[in-house]
Amino acid sequence: MRIRKGVLIREETSAEGTFGKLTFDDDFYVYTGELPWRWNLRGKSCVPAGLYLFKMADSIKHGRCYEEYDDPNTERHEDVPDRDRIQIHAANWMGDVKKGFRSELLGRIAPGMMIDVYDGQKALMSSKKALKLLEANLGGKMFELEIKWGMGIGPQEAA
């Protein structure tokens, strides 16, 4: 079984959120939103850069979504340190609530069809549609996700 590989490159980060693009080898992509980097604090920070596995799951809170999967058969993939049940689910806002921004994420990743400003805050648009397209493109199967910071962008810019 061939596992699809996606690369999420974070292109910008601020107190309004961390935004990027998740691309697969066949040119399929969705935009992404995450919380700002907050030193990997549970429920307050985006996921550390690294290589992870995600599989389809049914979440009580988010319904059908992708969830990080720790594969005991390989050492190549990481488990998110000090965190569990990292999910990819629909959400529009991902700002730092301590700085007055709205957020629908608790340290997870949201897909979107585009990044724009909504109700005065940078946000993802059509997140539910993007999640459905992601699932359809992947056939609901497990995939490998490499998360990277883009050139000139890193955790220090999100403070």
Short mmCIF file of C-alpha atoms in Angstrom, two decimals:
data_model
loop_
_atom_site.label_atom_id
_atom_site.label_comp_id
_atom_site.label_asym_id
_atom_site.label_seq_id
_atom_site.Cartn_x
_atom_site.Cartn_y
_atom_site.Cartn_z
CA MET A 1 0.00 0.00 0.00
CA ARG A 2 1.44 3.33 -1.08
CA ILE A 3 0.96 6.07 1.50
CA ARG A 4 0.31 9.51 0.01
CA LYS A 5 2.68 12.26 1.07
CA GLY A 6 1.66 15.81 1.81
CA VAL A 7 3.82 18.79 2.68
CA LEU A 8 2.45 21.65 4.76
CA ILE A 9 4.57 24.76 4.38
CA ARG A 10 3.76 27.56 6.79
CA GLU A 11 3.95 30.81 4.88
CA GLU A 12 2.98 33.42 7.48
CA THR A 13 2.41 33.65 11.20
CA SER A 14 1.18 36.28 13.63
CA ALA A 15 -1.17 36.55 16.60
CA GLU A 16 -4.03 36.08 14.06
CA GLY A 17 -2.78 32.57 13.30
CA THR A 18 -0.30 30.55 11.28
CA PHE A 19 -1.28 30.11 7.63
CA GLY A 20 0.16 27.86 4.97
CA LYS A 21 -0.51 25.45 2.16
CA LEU A 22 -0.82 21.65 2.26
CA THR A 23 0.20 20.20 -1.12
CA PHE A 24 0.22 16.63 -2.43
CA ASP A 25 2.37 15.29 -5.27
CA ASP A 26 -0.51 15.42 -7.76
CA ASP A 27 -0.84 19.20 -7.36
CA PHE A 28 -3.89 18.92 -5.10
CA TYR A 29 -3.70 21.48 -2.33
CA VAL A 30 -5.67 23.21 0.40
CA TYR A 31 -4.72 26.19 2.50
CA THR A 32 -4.16 25.65 6.20
CA GLY A 33 -4.61 27.54 9.42
CA GLU A 34 -3.15 26.81 12.84
CA LEU A 35 -2.63 28.64 16.09
CA PRO A 36 0.51 30.79 16.41
CA TRP A 37 3.62 29.06 17.75
CA ARG A 38 3.41 29.03 21.55
CA TRP A 39 6.27 26.63 22.41
CA ASN A 40 4.10 23.54 21.77
CA LEU A 41 1.76 24.33 24.67
CA ARG A 42 -1.24 21.98 24.61
CA GLY A 43 -4.31 23.79 23.26
CA LYS A 44 -2.41 27.03 22.61
CA SER A 45 0.23 26.28 19.94
CA CYS A 46 0.55 25.01 16.41
CA VAL A 47 2.09 21.56 15.88
CA PRO A 48 5.91 21.40 15.87
CA ALA A 49 7.53 20.97 12.46
CA GLY A 50 8.13 17.29 11.72
CA LEU A 51 6.95 14.18 9.90
CA TYR A 52 3.64 12.67 11.01
CA LEU A 53 1.06 10.10 9.95
CA PHE A 54 -2.65 10.97 9.82
CA LYS A 55 -5.60 8.62 9.44
CA MET A 56 -9.35 9.13 9.15
CA ALA A 57 -11.16 9.19 12.49
CA ASP A 58 -14.57 9.93 13.94
CA SER A 59 -14.37 12.65 16.57
CA ILE A 60 -17.21 13.25 19.01
CA LYS A 61 -16.62 17.01 18.75
CA HIS A 62 -15.57 17.43 15.10
CA GLY A 63 -17.18 14.49 13.30
CA ARG A 64 -15.22 12.88 10.50
CA CYS A 65 -11.71 14.28 10.44
CA TYR A 66 -8.07 13.25 10.13
CA GLU A 67 -6.16 12.41 13.31
CA GLU A 68 -2.44 12.02 13.95
CA TYR A 69 -1.50 8.35 14.21
CA ASP A 70 1.54 6.98 16.00
CA ASP A 71 2.63 4.00 13.91
CA PRO A 72 4.48 1.49 16.12
CA ASN A 73 5.95 -0.18 13.01
CA THR A 74 8.16 2.70 12.01
CA GLU A 75 10.56 5.10 13.69
CA ARG A 76 10.49 7.49 10.78
CA HIS A 77 7.27 9.18 11.85
CA GLU A 78 7.10 11.23 14.99
CA ASP A 79 4.45 11.40 17.66
CA VAL A 80 3.62 15.00 18.53
CA PRO A 81 5.67 15.58 21.70
CA ASP A 82 3.62 16.20 24.86
CA ARG A 83 0.37 16.23 22.85
CA ASP A 84 -2.16 13.71 21.63
CA ARG A 85 -5.09 13.43 19.24
CA ILE A 86 -3.86 16.17 16.89
CA GLN A 87 -6.59 16.52 14.28
CA ILE A 88 -7.22 18.13 10.93
CA HIS A 89 -10.77 19.47 11.14
CA ALA A 90 -12.86 22.36 9.84
CA ALA A 91 -12.35 25.79 11.47
CA ASN A 92 -12.25 29.38 10.29
CA TRP A 93 -10.41 31.33 13.00
CA MET A 94 -7.12 30.41 14.65
CA GLY A 95 -5.93 33.50 16.51
CA ASP A 96 -4.33 33.94 19.90
CA VAL A 97 -7.30 34.46 22.25
CA LYS A 98 -5.03 36.05 24.88
CA LYS A 99 -4.36 38.82 22.36
CA GLY A 100 -8.05 39.34 21.60
CA PHE A 101 -8.42 37.19 18.49
CA ARG A 102 -11.02 34.49 17.86
CA SER A 103 -10.07 30.83 17.59
CA GLU A 104 -11.87 27.58 16.83
CA LEU A 105 -8.72 25.49 17.22
CA LEU A 106 -6.98 23.99 20.22
CA GLY A 107 -3.59 23.17 18.70
CA ARG A 108 -4.89 21.44 15.58
CA ILE A 109 -4.81 22.07 11.83
CA ALA A 110 -7.69 23.38 9.72
CA PRO A 111 -7.95 23.20 5.91
CA GLY A 112 -9.50 25.96 3.83
CA MET A 113 -10.20 26.91 0.22
CA MET A 114 -8.62 30.35 0.66
CA ILE A 115 -7.19 32.74 3.25
CA ASP A 116 -8.95 36.07 3.65
CA VAL A 117 -10.12 38.56 6.26
CA TYR A 118 -13.50 37.74 7.76
CA ASP A 119 -15.21 39.95 10.33
CA GLY A 120 -11.98 41.92 10.87
CA GLN A 121 -9.64 38.94 11.38
CA LYS A 122 -7.52 36.82 9.06
CA ALA A 123 -9.31 33.49 8.58
CA LEU A 124 -9.73 30.40 6.43
CA MET A 125 -12.71 30.34 4.10
CA SER A 126 -14.84 27.30 3.18
CA SER A 127 -13.11 25.03 5.67
CA LYS A 128 -15.80 22.31 5.63
CA LYS A 129 -15.63 22.16 1.83
CA ALA A 130 -11.82 21.92 1.94
CA LEU A 131 -11.99 19.07 4.47
CA LYS A 132 -14.42 17.15 2.24
CA LEU A 133 -12.17 17.70 -0.79
CA LEU A 134 -9.13 16.56 1.19
CA GLU A 135 -10.92 13.37 2.24
CA ALA A 136 -12.13 12.73 -1.33
CA ASN A 137 -8.65 13.31 -2.78
CA LEU A 138 -7.09 10.92 -0.28
CA GLY A 139 -9.90 8.39 -0.52
CA GLY A 140 -10.18 8.53 3.27
CA LYS A 141 -6.82 6.73 3.52
CA MET A 142 -3.87 7.34 5.81
CA PHE A 143 -1.29 9.88 4.66
CA GLU A 144 2.12 11.15 5.65
CA LEU A 145 2.38 14.83 6.52
CA GLU A 146 5.61 16.78 6.65
CA ILE A 147 5.20 20.14 8.38
CA LYS A 148 7.80 22.82 7.62
CA TRP A 149 8.30 26.51 8.23
CA GLY A 150 8.65 28.49 4.99
CA MET A 151 11.75 30.45 4.08
CA GLY A 152 12.30 33.30 6.51
CA ILE A 153 9.34 32.18 8.65
CA GLY A 154 9.70 30.42 11.97
CA PRO A 155 8.42 30.13 15.49
CA GLN A 156 10.18 33.31 16.60
CA GLU A 157 7.98 35.46 14.30
CA ALA A 158 4.77 34.35 16.00
CA ALA A 159 5.51 35.76 19.44
#
